[in-house]
mmCIF file of C-alpha atoms in Angstrom:
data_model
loop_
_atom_site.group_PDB
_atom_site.id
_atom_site.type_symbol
_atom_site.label_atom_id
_atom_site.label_comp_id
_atom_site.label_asym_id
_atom_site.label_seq_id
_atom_site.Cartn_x
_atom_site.Cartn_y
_atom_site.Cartn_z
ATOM 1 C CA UNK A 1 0.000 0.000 0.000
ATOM 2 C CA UNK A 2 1.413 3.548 -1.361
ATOM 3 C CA UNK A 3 1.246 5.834 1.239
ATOM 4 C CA UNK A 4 3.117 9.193 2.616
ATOM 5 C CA UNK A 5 5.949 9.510 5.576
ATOM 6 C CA UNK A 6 3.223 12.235 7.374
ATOM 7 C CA UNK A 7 -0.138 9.934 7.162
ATOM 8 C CA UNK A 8 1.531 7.205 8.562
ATOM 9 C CA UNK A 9 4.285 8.289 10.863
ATOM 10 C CA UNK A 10 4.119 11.266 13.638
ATOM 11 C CA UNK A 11 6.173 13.749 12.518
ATOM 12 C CA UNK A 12 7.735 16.225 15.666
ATOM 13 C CA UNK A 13 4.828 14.834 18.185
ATOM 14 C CA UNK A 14 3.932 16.546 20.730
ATOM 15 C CA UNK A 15 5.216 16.312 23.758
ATOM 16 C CA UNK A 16 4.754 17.835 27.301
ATOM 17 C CA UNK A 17 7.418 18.502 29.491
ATOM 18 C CA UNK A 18 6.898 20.187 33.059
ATOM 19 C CA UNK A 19 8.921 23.340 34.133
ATOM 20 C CA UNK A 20 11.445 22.543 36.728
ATOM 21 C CA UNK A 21 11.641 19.028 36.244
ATOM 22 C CA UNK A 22 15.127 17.375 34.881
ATOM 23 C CA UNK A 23 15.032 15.388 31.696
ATOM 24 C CA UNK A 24 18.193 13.746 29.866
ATOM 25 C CA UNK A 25 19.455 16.000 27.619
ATOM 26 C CA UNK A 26 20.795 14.406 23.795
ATOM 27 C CA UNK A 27 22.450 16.474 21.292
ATOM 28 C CA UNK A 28 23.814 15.822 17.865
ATOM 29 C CA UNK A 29 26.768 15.134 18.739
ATOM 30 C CA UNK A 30 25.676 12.081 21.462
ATOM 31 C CA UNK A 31 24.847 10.006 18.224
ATOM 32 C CA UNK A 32 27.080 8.187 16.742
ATOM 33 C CA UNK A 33 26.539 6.948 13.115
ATOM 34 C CA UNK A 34 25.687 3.583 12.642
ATOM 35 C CA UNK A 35 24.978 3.014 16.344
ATOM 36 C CA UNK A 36 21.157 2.458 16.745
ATOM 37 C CA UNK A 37 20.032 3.775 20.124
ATOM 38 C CA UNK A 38 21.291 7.058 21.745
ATOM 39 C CA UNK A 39 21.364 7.738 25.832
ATOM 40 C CA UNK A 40 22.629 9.887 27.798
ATOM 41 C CA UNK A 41 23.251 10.719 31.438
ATOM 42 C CA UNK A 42 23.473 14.318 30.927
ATOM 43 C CA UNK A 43 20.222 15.993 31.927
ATOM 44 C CA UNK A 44 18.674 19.502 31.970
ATOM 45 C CA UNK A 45 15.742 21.331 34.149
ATOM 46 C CA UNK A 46 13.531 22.348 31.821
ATOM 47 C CA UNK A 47 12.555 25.772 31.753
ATOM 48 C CA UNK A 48 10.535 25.876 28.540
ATOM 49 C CA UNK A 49 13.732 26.319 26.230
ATOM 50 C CA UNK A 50 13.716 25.814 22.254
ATOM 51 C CA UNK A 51 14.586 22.392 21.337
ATOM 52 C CA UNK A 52 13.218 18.795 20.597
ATOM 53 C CA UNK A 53 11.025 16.921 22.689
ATOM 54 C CA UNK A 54 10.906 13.635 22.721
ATOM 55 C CA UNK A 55 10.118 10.337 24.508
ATOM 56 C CA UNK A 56 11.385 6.255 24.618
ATOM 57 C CA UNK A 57 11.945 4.748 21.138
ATOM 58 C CA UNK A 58 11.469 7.766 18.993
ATOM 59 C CA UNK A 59 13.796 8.376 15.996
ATOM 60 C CA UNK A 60 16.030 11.513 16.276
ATOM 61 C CA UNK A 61 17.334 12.507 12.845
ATOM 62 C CA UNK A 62 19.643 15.326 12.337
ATOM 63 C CA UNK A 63 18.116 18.031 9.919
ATOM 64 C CA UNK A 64 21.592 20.625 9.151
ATOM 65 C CA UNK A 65 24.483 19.621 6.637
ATOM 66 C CA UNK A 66 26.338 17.703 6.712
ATOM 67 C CA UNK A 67 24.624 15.685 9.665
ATOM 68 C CA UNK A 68 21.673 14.587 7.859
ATOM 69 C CA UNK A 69 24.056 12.964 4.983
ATOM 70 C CA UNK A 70 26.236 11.520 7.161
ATOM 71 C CA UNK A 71 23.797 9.816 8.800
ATOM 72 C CA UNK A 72 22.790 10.769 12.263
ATOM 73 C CA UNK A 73 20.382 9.626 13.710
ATOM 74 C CA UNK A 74 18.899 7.006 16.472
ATOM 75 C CA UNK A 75 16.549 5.319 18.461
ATOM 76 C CA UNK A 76 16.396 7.306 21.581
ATOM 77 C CA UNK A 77 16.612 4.866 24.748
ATOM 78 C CA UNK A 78 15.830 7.091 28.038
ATOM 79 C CA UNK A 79 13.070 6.326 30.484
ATOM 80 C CA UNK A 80 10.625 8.639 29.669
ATOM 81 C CA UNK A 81 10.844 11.658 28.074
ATOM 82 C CA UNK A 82 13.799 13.854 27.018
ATOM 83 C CA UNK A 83 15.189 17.203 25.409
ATOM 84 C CA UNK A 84 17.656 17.551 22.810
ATOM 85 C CA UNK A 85 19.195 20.039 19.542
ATOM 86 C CA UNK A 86 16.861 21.827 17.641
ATOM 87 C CA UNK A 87 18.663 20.619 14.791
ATOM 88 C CA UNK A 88 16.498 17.223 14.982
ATOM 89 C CA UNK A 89 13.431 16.067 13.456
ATOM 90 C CA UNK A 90 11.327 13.764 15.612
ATOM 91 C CA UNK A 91 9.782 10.654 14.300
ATOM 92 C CA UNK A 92 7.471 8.400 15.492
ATOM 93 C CA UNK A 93 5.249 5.282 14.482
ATOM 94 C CA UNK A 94 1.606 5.940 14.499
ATOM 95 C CA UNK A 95 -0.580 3.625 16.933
ATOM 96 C CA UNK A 96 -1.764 0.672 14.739
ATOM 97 C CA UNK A 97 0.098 1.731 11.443
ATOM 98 C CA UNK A 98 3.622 1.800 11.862
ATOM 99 C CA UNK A 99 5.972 0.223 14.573
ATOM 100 C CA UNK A 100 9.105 2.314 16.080
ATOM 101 C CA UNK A 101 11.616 0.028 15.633
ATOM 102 C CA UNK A 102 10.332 -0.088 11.990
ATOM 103 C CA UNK A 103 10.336 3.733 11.248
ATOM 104 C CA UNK A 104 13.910 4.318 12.657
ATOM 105 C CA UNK A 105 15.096 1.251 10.372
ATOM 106 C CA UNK A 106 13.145 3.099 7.360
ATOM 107 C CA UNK A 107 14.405 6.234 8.034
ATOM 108 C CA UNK A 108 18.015 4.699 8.300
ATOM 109 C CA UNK A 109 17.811 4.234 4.148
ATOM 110 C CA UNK A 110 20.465 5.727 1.931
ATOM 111 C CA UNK A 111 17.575 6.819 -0.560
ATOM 112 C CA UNK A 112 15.125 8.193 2.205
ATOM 113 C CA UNK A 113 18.353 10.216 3.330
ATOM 114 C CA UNK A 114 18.897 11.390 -0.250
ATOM 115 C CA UNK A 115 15.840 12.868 -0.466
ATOM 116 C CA UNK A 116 15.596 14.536 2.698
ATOM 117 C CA UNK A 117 18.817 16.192 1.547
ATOM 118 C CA UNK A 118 17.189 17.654 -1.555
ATOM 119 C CA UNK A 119 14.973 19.421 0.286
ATOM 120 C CA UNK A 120 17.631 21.435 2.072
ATOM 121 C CA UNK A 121 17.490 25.229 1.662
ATOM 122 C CA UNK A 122 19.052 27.905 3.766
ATOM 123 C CA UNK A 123 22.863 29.713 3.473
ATOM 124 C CA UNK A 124 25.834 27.469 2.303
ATOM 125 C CA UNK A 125 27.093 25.448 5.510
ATOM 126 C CA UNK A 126 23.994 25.909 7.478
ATOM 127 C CA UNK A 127 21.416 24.242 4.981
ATOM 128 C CA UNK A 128 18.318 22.333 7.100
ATOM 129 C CA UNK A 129 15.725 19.867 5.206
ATOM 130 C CA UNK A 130 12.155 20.736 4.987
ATOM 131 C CA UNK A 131 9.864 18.592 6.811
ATOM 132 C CA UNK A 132 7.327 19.704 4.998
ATOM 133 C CA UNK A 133 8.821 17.518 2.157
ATOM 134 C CA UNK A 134 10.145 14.839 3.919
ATOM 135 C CA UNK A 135 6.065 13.982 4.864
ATOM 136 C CA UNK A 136 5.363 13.954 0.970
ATOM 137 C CA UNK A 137 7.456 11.532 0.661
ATOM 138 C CA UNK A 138 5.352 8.410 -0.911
ATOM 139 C CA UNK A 139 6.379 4.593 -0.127
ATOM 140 C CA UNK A 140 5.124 1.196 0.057
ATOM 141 C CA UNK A 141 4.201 0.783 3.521
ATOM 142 C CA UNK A 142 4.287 -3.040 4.796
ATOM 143 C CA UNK A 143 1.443 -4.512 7.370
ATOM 144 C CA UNK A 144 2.292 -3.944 10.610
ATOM 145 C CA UNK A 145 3.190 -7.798 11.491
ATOM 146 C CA UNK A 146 5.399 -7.272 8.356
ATOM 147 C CA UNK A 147 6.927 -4.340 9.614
ATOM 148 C CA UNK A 148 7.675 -6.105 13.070
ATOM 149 C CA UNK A 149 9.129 -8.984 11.753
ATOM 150 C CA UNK A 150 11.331 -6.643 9.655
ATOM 151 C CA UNK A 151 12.817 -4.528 12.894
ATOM 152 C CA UNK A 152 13.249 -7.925 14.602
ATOM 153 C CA UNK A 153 15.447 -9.178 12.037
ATOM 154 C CA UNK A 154 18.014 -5.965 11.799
ATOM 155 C CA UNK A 155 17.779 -5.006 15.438
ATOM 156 C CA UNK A 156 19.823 -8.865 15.859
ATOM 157 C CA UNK A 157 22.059 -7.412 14.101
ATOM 158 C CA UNK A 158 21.915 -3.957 16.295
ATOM 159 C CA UNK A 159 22.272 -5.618 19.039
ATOM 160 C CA UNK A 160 25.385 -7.910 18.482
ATOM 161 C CA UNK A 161 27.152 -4.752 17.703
ATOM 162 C CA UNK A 162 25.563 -3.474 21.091
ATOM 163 C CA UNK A 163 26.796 -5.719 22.935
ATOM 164 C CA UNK A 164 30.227 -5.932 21.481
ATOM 165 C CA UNK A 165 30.509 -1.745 22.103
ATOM 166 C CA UNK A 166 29.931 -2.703 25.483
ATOM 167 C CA UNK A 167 32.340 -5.129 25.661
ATOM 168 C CA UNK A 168 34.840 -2.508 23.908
ATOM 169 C CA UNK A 169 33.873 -0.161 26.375
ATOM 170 C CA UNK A 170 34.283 -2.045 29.606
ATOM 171 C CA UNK A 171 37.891 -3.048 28.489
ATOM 172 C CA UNK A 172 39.100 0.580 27.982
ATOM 173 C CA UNK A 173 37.541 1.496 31.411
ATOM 174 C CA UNK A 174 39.727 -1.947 32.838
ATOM 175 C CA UNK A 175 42.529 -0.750 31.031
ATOM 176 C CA UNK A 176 41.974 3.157 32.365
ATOM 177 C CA UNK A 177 41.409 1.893 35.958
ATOM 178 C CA UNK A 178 44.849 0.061 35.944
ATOM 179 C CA UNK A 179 46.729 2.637 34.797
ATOM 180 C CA UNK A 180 45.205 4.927 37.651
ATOM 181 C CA UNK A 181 45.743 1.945 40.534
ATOM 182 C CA UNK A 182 49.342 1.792 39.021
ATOM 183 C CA UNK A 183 50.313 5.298 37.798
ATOM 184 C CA UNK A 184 47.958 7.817 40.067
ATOM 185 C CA UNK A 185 47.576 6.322 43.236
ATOM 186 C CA UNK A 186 51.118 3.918 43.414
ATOM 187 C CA UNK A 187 48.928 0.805 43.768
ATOM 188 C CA UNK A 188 51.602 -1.119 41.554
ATOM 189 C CA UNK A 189 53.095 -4.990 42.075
ATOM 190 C CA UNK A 190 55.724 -4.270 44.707
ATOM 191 C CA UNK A 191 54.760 -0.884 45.822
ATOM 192 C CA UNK A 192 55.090 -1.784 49.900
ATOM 193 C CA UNK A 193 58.993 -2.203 49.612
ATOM 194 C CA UNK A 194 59.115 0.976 47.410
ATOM 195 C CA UNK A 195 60.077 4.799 49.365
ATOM 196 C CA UNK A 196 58.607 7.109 48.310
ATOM 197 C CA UNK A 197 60.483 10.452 47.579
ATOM 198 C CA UNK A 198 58.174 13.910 46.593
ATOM 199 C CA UNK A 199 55.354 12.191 46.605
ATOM 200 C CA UNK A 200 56.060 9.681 43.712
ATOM 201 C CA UNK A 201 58.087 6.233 44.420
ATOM 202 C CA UNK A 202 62.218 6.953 44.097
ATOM 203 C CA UNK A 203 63.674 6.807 40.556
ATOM 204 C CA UNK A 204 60.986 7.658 38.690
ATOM 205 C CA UNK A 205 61.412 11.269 37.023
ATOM 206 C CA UNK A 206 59.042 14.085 35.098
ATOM 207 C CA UNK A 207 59.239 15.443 31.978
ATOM 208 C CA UNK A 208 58.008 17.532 29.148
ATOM 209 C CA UNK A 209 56.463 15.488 26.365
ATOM 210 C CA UNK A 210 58.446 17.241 23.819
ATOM 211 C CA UNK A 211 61.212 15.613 25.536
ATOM 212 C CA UNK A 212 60.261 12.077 25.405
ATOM 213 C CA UNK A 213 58.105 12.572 22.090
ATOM 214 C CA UNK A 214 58.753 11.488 18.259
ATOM 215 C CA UNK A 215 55.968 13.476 15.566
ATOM 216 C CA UNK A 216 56.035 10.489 12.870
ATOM 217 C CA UNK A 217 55.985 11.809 9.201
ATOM 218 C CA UNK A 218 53.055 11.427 7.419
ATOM 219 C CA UNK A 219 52.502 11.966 3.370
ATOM 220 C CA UNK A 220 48.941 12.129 2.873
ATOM 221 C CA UNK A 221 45.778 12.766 4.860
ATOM 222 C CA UNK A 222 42.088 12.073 3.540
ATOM 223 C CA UNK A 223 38.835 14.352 3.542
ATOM 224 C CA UNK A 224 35.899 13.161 4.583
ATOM 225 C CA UNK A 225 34.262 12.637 1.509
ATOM 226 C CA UNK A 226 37.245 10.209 0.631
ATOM 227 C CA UNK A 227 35.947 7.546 3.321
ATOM 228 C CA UNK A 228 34.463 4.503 2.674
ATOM 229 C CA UNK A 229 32.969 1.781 4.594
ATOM 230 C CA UNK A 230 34.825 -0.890 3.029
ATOM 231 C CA UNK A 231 38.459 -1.935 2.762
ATOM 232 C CA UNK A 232 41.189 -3.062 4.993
ATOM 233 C CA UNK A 233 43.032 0.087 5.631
ATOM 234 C CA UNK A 234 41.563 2.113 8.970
ATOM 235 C CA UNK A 235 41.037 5.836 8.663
ATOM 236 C CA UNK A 236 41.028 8.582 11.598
ATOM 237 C CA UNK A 237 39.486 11.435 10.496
ATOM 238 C CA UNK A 238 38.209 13.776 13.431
ATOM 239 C CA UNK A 239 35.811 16.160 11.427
ATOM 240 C CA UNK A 240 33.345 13.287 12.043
ATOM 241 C CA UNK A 241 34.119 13.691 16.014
ATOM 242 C CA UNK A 242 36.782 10.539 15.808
ATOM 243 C CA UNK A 243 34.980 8.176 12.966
ATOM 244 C CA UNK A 244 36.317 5.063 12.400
ATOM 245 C CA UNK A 245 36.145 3.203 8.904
ATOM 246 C CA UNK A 246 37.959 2.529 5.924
ATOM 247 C CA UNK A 247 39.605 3.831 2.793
ATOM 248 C CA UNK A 248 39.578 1.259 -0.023
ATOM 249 C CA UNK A 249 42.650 0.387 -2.188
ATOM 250 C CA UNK A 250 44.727 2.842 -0.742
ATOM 251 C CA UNK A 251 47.689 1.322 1.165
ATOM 252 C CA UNK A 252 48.795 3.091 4.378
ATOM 253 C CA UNK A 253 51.754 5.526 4.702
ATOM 254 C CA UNK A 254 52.898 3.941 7.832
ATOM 255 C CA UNK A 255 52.936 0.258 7.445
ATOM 256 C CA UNK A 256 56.412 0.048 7.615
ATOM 257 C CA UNK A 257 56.572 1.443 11.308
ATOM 258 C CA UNK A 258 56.353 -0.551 14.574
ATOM 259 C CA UNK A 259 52.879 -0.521 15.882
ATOM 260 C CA UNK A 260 51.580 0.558 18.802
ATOM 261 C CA UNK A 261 51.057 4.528 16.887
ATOM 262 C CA UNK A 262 49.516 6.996 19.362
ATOM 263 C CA UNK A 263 47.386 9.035 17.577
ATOM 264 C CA UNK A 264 46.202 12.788 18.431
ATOM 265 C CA UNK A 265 43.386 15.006 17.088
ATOM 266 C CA UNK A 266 44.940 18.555 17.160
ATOM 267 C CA UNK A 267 41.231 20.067 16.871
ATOM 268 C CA UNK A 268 39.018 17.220 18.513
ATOM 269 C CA UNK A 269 41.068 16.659 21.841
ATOM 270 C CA UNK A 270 40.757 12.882 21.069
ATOM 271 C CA UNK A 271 43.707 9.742 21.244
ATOM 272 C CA UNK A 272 43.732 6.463 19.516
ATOM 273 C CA UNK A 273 46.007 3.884 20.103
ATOM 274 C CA UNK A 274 46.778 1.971 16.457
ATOM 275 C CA UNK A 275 47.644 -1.731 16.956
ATOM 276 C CA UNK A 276 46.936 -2.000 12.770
ATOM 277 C CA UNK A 277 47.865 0.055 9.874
ATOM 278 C CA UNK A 278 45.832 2.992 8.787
ATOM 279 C CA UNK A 279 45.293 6.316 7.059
ATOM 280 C CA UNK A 280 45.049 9.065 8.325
ATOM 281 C CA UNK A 281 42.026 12.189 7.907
ATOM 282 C CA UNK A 282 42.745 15.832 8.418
ATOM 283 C CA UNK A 283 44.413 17.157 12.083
ATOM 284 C CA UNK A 284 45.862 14.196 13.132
ATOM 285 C CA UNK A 285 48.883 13.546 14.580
ATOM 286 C CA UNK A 286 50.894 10.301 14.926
ATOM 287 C CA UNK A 287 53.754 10.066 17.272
ATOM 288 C CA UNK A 288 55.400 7.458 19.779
ATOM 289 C CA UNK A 289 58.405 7.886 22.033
ATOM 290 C CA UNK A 290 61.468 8.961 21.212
ATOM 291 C CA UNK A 291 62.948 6.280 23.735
ATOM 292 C CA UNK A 292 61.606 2.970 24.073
ATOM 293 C CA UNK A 293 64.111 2.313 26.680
ATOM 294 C CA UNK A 294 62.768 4.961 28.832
ATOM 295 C CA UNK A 295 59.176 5.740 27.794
ATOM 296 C CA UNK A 296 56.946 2.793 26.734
ATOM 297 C CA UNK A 297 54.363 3.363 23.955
ATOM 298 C CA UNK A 298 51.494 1.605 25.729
ATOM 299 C CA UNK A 299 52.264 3.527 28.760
ATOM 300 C CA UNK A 300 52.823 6.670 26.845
ATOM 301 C CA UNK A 301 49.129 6.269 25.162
ATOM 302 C CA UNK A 302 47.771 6.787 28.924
ATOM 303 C CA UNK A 303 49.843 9.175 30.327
ATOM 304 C CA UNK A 304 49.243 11.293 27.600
ATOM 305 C CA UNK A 305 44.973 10.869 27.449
ATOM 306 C CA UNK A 306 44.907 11.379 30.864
ATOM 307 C CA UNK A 307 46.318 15.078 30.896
ATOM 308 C CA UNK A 308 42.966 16.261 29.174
ATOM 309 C CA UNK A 309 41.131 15.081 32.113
ATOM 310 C CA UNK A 310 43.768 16.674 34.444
ATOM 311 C CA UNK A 311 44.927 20.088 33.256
ATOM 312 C CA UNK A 312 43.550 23.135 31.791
ATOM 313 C CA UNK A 313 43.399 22.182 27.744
ATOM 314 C CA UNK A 314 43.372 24.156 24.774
ATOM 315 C CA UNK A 315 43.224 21.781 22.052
ATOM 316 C CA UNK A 316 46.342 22.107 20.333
ATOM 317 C CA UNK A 317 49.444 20.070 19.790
ATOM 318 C CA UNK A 318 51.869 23.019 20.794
ATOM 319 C CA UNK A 319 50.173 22.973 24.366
ATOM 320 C CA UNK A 320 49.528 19.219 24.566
ATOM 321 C CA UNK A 321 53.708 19.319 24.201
ATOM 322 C CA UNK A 322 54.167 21.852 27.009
ATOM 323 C CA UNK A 323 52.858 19.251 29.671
ATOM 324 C CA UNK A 324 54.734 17.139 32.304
ATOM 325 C CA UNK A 325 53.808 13.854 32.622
ATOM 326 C CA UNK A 326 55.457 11.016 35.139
ATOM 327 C CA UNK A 327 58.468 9.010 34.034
ATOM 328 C CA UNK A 328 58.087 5.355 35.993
ATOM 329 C CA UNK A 329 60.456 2.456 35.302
ATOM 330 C CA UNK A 330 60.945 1.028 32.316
ATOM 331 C CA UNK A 331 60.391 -2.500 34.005
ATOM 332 C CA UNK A 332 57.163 -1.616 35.530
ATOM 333 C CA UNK A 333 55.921 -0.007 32.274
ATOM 334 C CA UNK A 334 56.400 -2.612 30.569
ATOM 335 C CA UNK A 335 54.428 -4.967 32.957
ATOM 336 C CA UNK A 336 51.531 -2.794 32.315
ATOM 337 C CA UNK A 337 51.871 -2.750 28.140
ATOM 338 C CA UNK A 338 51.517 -6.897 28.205
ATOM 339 C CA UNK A 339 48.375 -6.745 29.903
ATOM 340 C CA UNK A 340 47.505 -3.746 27.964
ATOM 341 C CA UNK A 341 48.627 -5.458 24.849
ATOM 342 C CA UNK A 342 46.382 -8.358 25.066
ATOM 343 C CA UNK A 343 43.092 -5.779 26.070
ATOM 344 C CA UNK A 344 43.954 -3.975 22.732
ATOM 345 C CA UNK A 345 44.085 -7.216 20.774
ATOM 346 C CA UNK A 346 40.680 -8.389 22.086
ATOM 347 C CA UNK A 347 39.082 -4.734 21.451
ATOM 348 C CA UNK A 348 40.380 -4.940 17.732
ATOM 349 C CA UNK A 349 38.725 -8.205 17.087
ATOM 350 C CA UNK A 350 35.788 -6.953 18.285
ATOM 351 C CA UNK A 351 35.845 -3.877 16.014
ATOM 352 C CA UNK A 352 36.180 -6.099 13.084
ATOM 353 C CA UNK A 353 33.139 -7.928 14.067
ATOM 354 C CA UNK A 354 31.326 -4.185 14.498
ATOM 355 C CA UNK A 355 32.299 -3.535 10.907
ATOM 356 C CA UNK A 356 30.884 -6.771 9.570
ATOM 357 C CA UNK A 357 27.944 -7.046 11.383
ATOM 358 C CA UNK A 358 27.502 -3.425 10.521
ATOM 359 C CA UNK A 359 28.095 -4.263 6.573
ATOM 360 C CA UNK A 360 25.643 -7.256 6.926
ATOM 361 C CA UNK A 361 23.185 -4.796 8.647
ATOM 362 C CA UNK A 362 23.339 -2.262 5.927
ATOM 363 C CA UNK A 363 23.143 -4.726 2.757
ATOM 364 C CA UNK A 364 20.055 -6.318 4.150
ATOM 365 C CA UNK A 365 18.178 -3.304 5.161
ATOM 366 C CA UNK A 366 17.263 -2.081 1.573
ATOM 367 C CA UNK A 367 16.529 -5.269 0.294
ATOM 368 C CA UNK A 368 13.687 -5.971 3.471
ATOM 369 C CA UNK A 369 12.008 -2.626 3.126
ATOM 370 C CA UNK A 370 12.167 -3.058 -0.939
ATOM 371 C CA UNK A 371 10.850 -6.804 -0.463
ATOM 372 C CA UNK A 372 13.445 -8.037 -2.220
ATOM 373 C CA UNK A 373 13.884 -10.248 0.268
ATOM 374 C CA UNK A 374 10.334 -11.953 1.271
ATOM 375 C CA UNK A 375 9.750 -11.443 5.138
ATOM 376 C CA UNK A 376 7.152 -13.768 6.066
ATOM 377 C CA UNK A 377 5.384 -12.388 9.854
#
């Protein structure tokens, strides 16, 4: 049955939020492509300011370039009801017509994002769609059990890679909490028989990071436009807030060189430790230590993220090379990289699962809302 995005999905629903009460607060930059719910602990007392309300398991899609082409948007997972940018449309399914799960996964379509783009007017940079057109928009709309049976099938998908970004997650925050038990609070194998001298155990020493610091060369950088989600080469590039995919064909710059590469975003405040080649995007740094017999690259990938949490930052490579970080021993540093080493290796294989489920995902999703493939309720 032919029918139009606004008779059969709620476009920006209305909802009620009460003055002086806190809702979770989600803006565009909480979503992260390809990921299918967005949550956030953040949370704001409303005071009847402009933005988008919203409650549990609507779709939030971004509405400015280049947000809306890049894809972001999400199912929004918070208890009740929330806040967020008004740079989102929200969507909903209509009671008895259209199921949520459903309507994000339709909205989700290269095609559907195509022509939501064409409808964009407004100065260069700063262009927003027109909702107005994106209800005109005519498809064939499946029965509900259809539709149901549909969701089910991608949302395995969506939540394999879930659970796998969890996974990823809780080892960086085992790997984070060992370098503080070791590093910040002297917690370290051995630390009873060790004396203490200026409150950090004897022989270890400070210093600049331009002192213990190699820049690596690097002979080309890609745009974002250049990236592809496909390939075997990884790609940084930080005008996408520290996306992760691939450049095809193009072999890496710096596959000769010894991994770990420590990896800094000289506008995005962001590290990346590289276990496997890559490419590089715009504003990113690589570097490693200039001594492995004093300064461990492992260690030197936490030492170094941790100053952003610690000092006053301003974003820039020049002052990220003015700090002091602590020198321990080389023994006991590298103690910490094996473990560390074998927490990287498990997050990596768990990224390449991301990326395939995340390929699978994608190829099926046109071909279930075309009917291409026969989904039977």
């Amino acid at each position: 049955m032919e029918v139009r995005i606004g008779d059969c999905i709620e476009c920006n629903p209305t909802v009620k939020l009460t003055k002086g009460i806190e809702y979770p607060l989600i803006d565009i930059d909480k979503i992260t492509v390809g990921r299918k719910l967005v949550t956030n602990k953040e949370t704001i007392v409303y005071d009847k300011q402009s933005g988008c309300k919203f409650q549990n398991g609507d779709t939030l899609m971004a509405r400015i370039t280049p947000c809306l082409e890049n894809g972001k948007m999400a199912m929004v997972s918070v208890p009740d009801k929330g806040i967020g940018s008004t740079e989102f449309f929200v969507f909903r399914g209509k009671k008895d017509v259209t199921d949520n799960e459903f309507v994000y996964y339709f909205l989700r379509q290269q095609y559907i994002r195509n022509l939501a783009a064409n409808s964009m007017s407004g100065a260069s940079g700063r262009q927003r769609a027109d909702l107005k057109y994106i209800k005109k928009i005519k498809f064939d709309l499946p029965t509900l059990p259809t539709q149901q049976k549909i969701a089910s099938i991608l949302s395995t998908y969506d939540n394999l890679i879930e659970n796998n970004t969890k996974r990823i997650r809780l080892l960086e925050q085992m790997a984070e909490n060992l370098y503080k038990e070791w590093f910040v609070r002297f917690r370290f194998p051995g630390h009873e028989n060790v004396e203490m001298e200026r409150g950090v155990p004897k022989g270890w020493s400070i210093a600049k990071l331009k002192e213990i610091v190699k820049r690596l060369p690097f002979n080309r950088t890609y745009k974002e436009f250049e990236l592809k989600q496909e390939g075997n080469v990884i790609v940084i590039d930080q005008s996408t807030k520290g996306y992760l995919g691939f450049h095809n064909n193009e072999p890496s710059h710096i596959a000769t060189l010894d991994a770990p590469i420590i990896i800094f975003g000289d506008h995005s405040c962001k590290f990346q430790l590289m276990i496997k080649n890559f490419s590089l995007g715009e504003n990113v740094i690589p570097f490693v230590s200039n001594d492995e017999e004093r300064t461990n690259r492992y260690y030197l990938f936490y030492a170094t993220h941790k100053l952003i949490e610690t000092e006053e930052y301003k974003r820039h490579w020049g002052r990220l090379m003015a700090m002091k970080v602590l020198i321990p021993n080389i023994k006991l540093q590298q103690e910490f990289s094996e473990i560390i080493k074998i927490m990287e290796n498990d997050k990596e294989y768990l990224q390449r699962q991301i990326a395939l489920l995340t390929k699978q995902r994608d190829l099926l999703l046109p071909r279930l809302m075309s009917g291409k493939l026969e989904v039977k309720p």
